[in-house]
Tab-separated table of C-alpha atoms in Angstrom:
chain	number	residue	atom	x	y	z
A	1	MET	CA	19.326	5.752	-17.621
A	2	LEU	CA	17.903	3.906	-14.719
A	3	SER	CA	13.869	3.828	-14.392
A	4	ILE	CA	12.796	2.715	-10.873
A	5	ILE	CA	9.112	1.648	-10.625
A	6	ILE	CA	7.625	1.205	-7.123
A	7	PRO	CA	3.923	-0.120	-6.908
A	8	CYS	CA	2.208	0.838	-3.919
A	9	LEU	CA	-0.980	0.391	-1.862
A	10	ASN	CA	-1.423	2.137	1.355
A	11	GLU	CA	2.157	2.954	2.076
A	12	GLY	CA	1.668	6.411	3.400
A	13	GLU	CA	3.767	5.672	6.460
A	14	GLY	CA	6.874	4.650	4.813
A	15	ILE	CA	6.791	5.723	1.210
A	16	ALA	CA	8.712	9.139	1.809
A	17	GLY	CA	11.506	7.455	3.545
A	18	THR	CA	11.905	4.874	0.891
A	19	LEU	CA	11.785	7.550	-1.889
A	20	ALA	CA	14.267	9.883	0.227
A	21	ALA	CA	16.814	7.082	-0.057
A	22	LEU	CA	16.635	7.300	-3.828
A	23	ALA	CA	17.608	10.837	-4.049
A	24	PRO	CA	21.220	9.936	-4.835
A	25	LEU	CA	20.234	7.962	-7.677
A	26	ARG	CA	17.941	10.572	-9.014
A	27	ALA	CA	20.860	13.109	-8.555
A	28	ARG	CA	22.736	10.803	-10.894
A	29	GLY	CA	20.076	10.583	-13.605
A	30	ALA	CA	17.618	7.774	-12.400
A	31	GLU	CA	14.070	8.362	-12.642
A	32	VAL	CA	11.423	7.178	-9.870
A	33	ILE	CA	8.044	6.285	-11.099
A	34	VAL	CA	5.386	5.525	-8.183
A	35	VAL	CA	2.402	3.731	-9.197
A	36	ASP	CA	-0.350	3.696	-6.721
A	37	GLY	CA	-3.231	1.073	-6.583
A	38	GLY	CA	-5.908	2.870	-4.846
A	39	SER	CA	-4.478	3.964	-1.668
A	40	GLN	CA	-6.554	5.600	1.073
A	41	ASP	CA	-3.857	6.780	3.463
A	42	GLY	CA	-2.236	9.650	1.534
A	43	THR	CA	0.342	7.741	-0.182
A	44	ILE	CA	0.000	9.590	-3.372
A	45	GLU	CA	0.357	13.008	-1.596
A	46	ARG	CA	3.296	11.901	0.367
A	47	ALA	CA	5.127	10.263	-2.748
A	48	ALA	CA	4.741	13.067	-5.079
A	49	PRO	CA	7.480	15.647	-3.820
A	50	HIS	CA	10.132	12.696	-4.136
A	51	ALA	CA	9.278	11.134	-7.396
A	52	ASP	CA	9.536	12.007	-10.796
A	53	ILE	CA	5.884	10.574	-11.815
A	54	VAL	CA	3.152	9.343	-9.592
A	55	VAL	CA	0.256	7.543	-11.685
A	56	SER	CA	-2.668	5.403	-10.492
A	57	ALA	CA	-3.519	1.861	-12.061
A	58	PRO	CA	-5.609	-0.806	-11.232
A	59	ARG	CA	-4.815	-2.668	-8.024
A	60	GLY	CA	-2.321	-5.456	-8.264
A	61	ARG	CA	1.394	-5.323	-8.383
A	62	ALA	CA	1.547	-6.748	-12.021
A	63	SER	CA	-0.817	-4.350	-13.417
A	64	GLN	CA	0.808	-1.627	-11.404
A	65	MET	CA	4.298	-2.436	-12.651
A	66	ASN	CA	3.362	-2.550	-16.348
A	67	ALA	CA	1.530	0.641	-15.875
A	68	GLY	CA	4.773	2.198	-14.854
A	69	ALA	CA	6.900	0.435	-17.267
A	70	VAL	CA	4.991	2.093	-20.132
A	71	ARG	CA	5.837	5.670	-18.791
A	72	VAL	CA	9.779	5.071	-18.463
A	73	ARG	CA	12.368	7.027	-20.241
A	74	GLY	CA	15.199	4.680	-19.269
A	75	GLU	CA	16.895	1.906	-20.973
A	76	ILE	CA	16.969	-0.260	-17.760
A	77	LEU	CA	13.942	-0.813	-15.606
A	78	LEU	CA	14.171	-1.630	-11.874
A	79	PHE	CA	11.070	-2.927	-10.038
A	80	MET	CA	11.144	-2.539	-6.161
A	81	HIS	CA	8.782	-2.810	-3.489
A	82	ALA	CA	7.863	0.159	-1.207
A	83	ASP	CA	9.793	-1.270	1.871
A	84	THR	CA	12.859	-1.805	0.228
A	85	LEU	CA	16.305	0.069	0.609
A	86	LEU	CA	18.761	-0.508	-2.424
A	87	PRO	CA	22.467	-0.862	-1.642
A	88	ASP	CA	24.872	1.991	-2.305
A	89	ALA	CA	25.546	2.752	-5.891
A	90	ALA	CA	23.027	0.450	-6.911
A	91	ASP	CA	22.646	2.165	-10.276
A	92	ALA	CA	26.376	1.525	-11.275
A	93	LEU	CA	26.209	-2.113	-9.815
A	94	ILE	CA	23.411	-2.872	-12.408
A	95	VAL	CA	24.759	-1.184	-15.309
A	96	GLU	CA	28.358	-2.508	-14.881
A	97	GLY	CA	27.220	-5.888	-14.167
A	98	LEU	CA	24.955	-6.119	-17.168
A	99	GLN	CA	27.322	-4.842	-19.617
A	100	ARG	CA	30.450	-6.994	-18.058
A	101	LEU	CA	28.543	-10.413	-18.172
A	102	ARG	CA	26.300	-9.411	-21.120
A	103	ARG	CA	23.153	-10.075	-19.410
A	104	GLY	CA	19.685	-8.584	-19.928
A	105	TRP	CA	18.240	-9.013	-16.433
A	106	GLY	CA	18.890	-9.795	-12.838
A	107	ARG	CA	18.426	-9.154	-9.220
A	108	PHE	CA	20.109	-8.264	-5.803
A	109	ASP	CA	20.791	-10.543	-2.761
A	110	VAL	CA	18.442	-9.751	-0.039
A	111	THR	CA	18.615	-8.972	3.707
A	112	ILE	CA	15.285	-8.950	5.727
A	113	ALA	CA	15.073	-6.463	8.390
A	114	GLY	CA	14.290	-7.939	11.695
A	115	ARG	CA	15.414	-9.635	14.758
A	116	HIS	CA	14.057	-12.990	14.611
A	117	PRO	CA	16.740	-15.445	14.094
A	118	LEU	CA	14.532	-17.458	11.350
A	119	LEU	CA	14.742	-14.306	9.076
A	120	ARG	CA	18.378	-15.084	8.615
A	121	VAL	CA	17.502	-18.567	7.428
A	122	VAL	CA	14.882	-17.202	4.952
A	123	GLU	CA	17.160	-14.786	3.376
A	124	ARG	CA	19.932	-17.307	2.941
A	125	LEU	CA	17.428	-19.744	1.307
A	126	MET	CA	16.096	-17.096	-0.845
A	127	ASN	CA	19.084	-16.163	-2.452
A	128	LEU	CA	20.578	-19.611	-2.714
A	129	ARG	CA	17.246	-20.734	-4.292
A	130	SER	CA	17.370	-17.865	-6.717
A	131	ARG	CA	20.865	-18.651	-7.783
A	132	LEU	CA	20.134	-22.487	-8.175
A	133	THR	CA	16.742	-21.851	-10.344
A	134	GLY	CA	17.314	-18.489	-11.964
A	135	ILE	CA	13.929	-17.402	-10.510
A	136	ALA	CA	13.951	-13.961	-8.837
A	137	THR	CA	11.346	-12.549	-6.487
A	138	GLY	CA	9.998	-8.936	-6.048
A	139	ASP	CA	11.775	-8.897	-2.762
A	140	GLN	CA	14.970	-8.914	-4.630
A	141	ALA	CA	14.296	-6.080	-6.976
A	142	ILE	CA	14.198	-7.398	-10.267
A	143	PHE	CA	16.107	-5.248	-12.933
A	144	VAL	CA	15.733	-5.874	-16.900
A	145	THR	CA	16.638	-3.986	-19.851
A	146	LYS	CA	13.535	-2.296	-21.378
A	147	SER	CA	13.958	-4.086	-24.768
A	148	LEU	CA	14.155	-7.515	-22.927
A	149	PHE	CA	10.917	-6.539	-20.716
A	150	THR	CA	9.137	-5.622	-23.975
A	151	ALA	CA	10.294	-8.867	-25.713
A	152	ALA	CA	9.206	-10.893	-22.932
A	153	GLY	CA	5.684	-9.314	-22.583
A	154	GLY	CA	5.959	-7.693	-19.395
A	155	TYR	CA	4.472	-8.937	-16.282
A	156	PRO	CA	1.691	-11.421	-16.518
A	157	GLU	CA	-1.311	-9.907	-15.030
A	158	ILE	CA	-1.955	-12.533	-12.389
A	159	ALA	CA	-2.950	-11.774	-8.936
A	160	LEU	CA	-0.098	-13.598	-7.289
A	161	MET	CA	3.508	-15.051	-8.458
A	162	GLU	CA	3.738	-12.643	-11.110
A	163	ASP	CA	7.542	-12.266	-10.222
A	164	VAL	CA	7.978	-15.841	-10.700
A	165	ALA	CA	5.997	-15.829	-13.889
A	166	LEU	CA	8.232	-13.001	-15.208
A	167	SER	CA	11.308	-14.824	-14.208
A	168	LYS	CA	10.357	-17.855	-16.275
A	169	ARG	CA	9.605	-15.790	-19.216
A	170	LEU	CA	13.008	-13.840	-18.883
A	171	LYS	CA	14.928	-16.988	-18.496
A	172	ARG	CA	14.034	-17.907	-22.094
A	173	PHE	CA	16.390	-15.088	-23.161
A	174	GLY	CA	19.259	-16.002	-20.614
A	175	PRO	CA	20.088	-16.204	-16.974
A	176	PRO	CA	19.777	-13.511	-14.492
A	177	LEU	CA	22.546	-11.528	-13.045
A	178	CYS	CA	22.689	-12.472	-9.354
A	179	LEU	CA	24.248	-9.428	-7.511
A	180	LYS	CA	25.841	-10.480	-4.298
A	181	HIS	CA	25.325	-6.890	-2.846
A	182	ARG	CA	22.299	-6.882	-0.627
A	183	LEU	CA	19.292	-4.634	-0.469
A	184	THR	CA	17.358	-4.544	2.651
A	185	THR	CA	13.507	-5.351	2.533
A	186	SER	CA	11.135	-5.043	5.686
A	187	GLY	CA	10.338	-8.281	7.678
A	188	ARG	CA	6.878	-6.884	8.456
A	189	ARG	CA	5.209	-9.622	6.493
A	190	TRP	CA	6.886	-12.482	8.229
A	191	GLU	CA	6.610	-10.791	11.728
A	192	LYS	CA	2.903	-9.734	11.288
A	193	ARG	CA	1.786	-13.329	10.392
A	194	GLY	CA	4.523	-15.160	12.206
A	195	VAL	CA	7.845	-16.051	10.585
A	196	LEU	CA	7.400	-19.942	10.728
A	197	ARG	CA	3.860	-19.772	9.575
A	198	THR	CA	4.565	-17.571	6.739
A	199	ILE	CA	7.495	-19.616	5.566
A	200	VAL	CA	5.248	-22.702	5.377
A	201	LEU	CA	2.471	-20.664	3.647
A	202	MET	CA	4.785	-19.253	1.073
A	203	TRP	CA	6.470	-22.728	0.248
A	204	ARG	CA	2.773	-24.147	-0.212
A	205	LEU	CA	1.739	-21.546	-2.411
A	206	ARG	CA	4.816	-21.756	-4.737
A	207	LEU	CA	4.324	-25.530	-4.682
A	208	ALA	CA	0.837	-25.169	-5.784
A	209	TYR	CA	1.587	-22.623	-8.487
A	210	TRP	CA	4.235	-24.857	-9.928
A	211	LEU	CA	1.544	-27.669	-9.860
A	212	GLY	CA	-0.629	-25.490	-11.897
A	213	ALA	CA	-3.035	-23.885	-9.404
A	214	ASP	CA	-4.814	-20.572	-10.344
A	215	PRO	CA	-2.926	-17.600	-9.078
A	216	GLY	CA	-6.244	-15.904	-8.263
A	217	LYS	CA	-7.171	-18.615	-5.718
A	218	LEU	CA	-3.718	-18.584	-4.473
A	219	ALA	CA	-3.933	-14.804	-3.846
A	220	LEU	CA	-7.249	-15.280	-1.807
A	221	ARG	CA	-5.471	-18.092	0.377
A	222	TYR	CA	-2.507	-15.511	0.812
A	223	ASP	CA	-4.877	-12.765	1.790
A	224	ARG	CA	-6.914	-14.930	4.284
A	225	SER	CA	-3.907	-16.139	6.063
C-alpha cells in the first residue's frame, strides 16, 4: 500500500485540484495524508473531502512530513508538494521499480509547468544532477519504504534543505531509483521571483549548505529573496 503525504501551508486555491488528481490512486488502495502547517486560507476545509487524513503540525516541511509519516498505514511513503501532479500509474511505477531493482527509495524526473524557456534548462539540470549525485529534491516527489525511512531517522527537522539531508541519510543504505517518468510541478516559485534570479539563489543556498551553513539562516535568506 502506498501512503502519500502532502505538507501544506496556505494552499487553499489549488489543493482540491491536486487531491482530485490522486483519486485514481486512492481507488487502487493508496491513502492520502495532508499535513497542514497553520494555513489561514481554508486549506484544511478544502482538503478534507479529498483526503483520507488531514492533520495539523508545527510549520515546516520537515516537521509536517514527519508528522504525516507516523500516521501511515502503507509500506511505501511518497512525499509530494501541494502543487505537484504525479504521472499516470505512479503507484505501479514505484512498486514495480523498487521490487525489480531491489531499491529502498527513489524519486521521479520532473517537468516544471511554465512557458519561460529557462524552466526547460532548470528541469533538465535538476534531473541530471540528481542522477549524478544521488540527491533528490522535494520537487521530485521522494518515495521510500517505511522500514528504510524509519531506519534513516526520518526527515532532519531543519528549516531548509530537509530533502537534501534526507537523501544523504538514505544514500547510506543504497542509491535511489531514478524514474524517468515525469511528474509536473508548478513553476510559480521561479516565475514569482524571476527565473534567472531564483536559479542563482538556489545554487547559492545549496553551495552554502554543503559548506556547512546553518539551514535556519539559509531559510531566512530564502524567505527574504
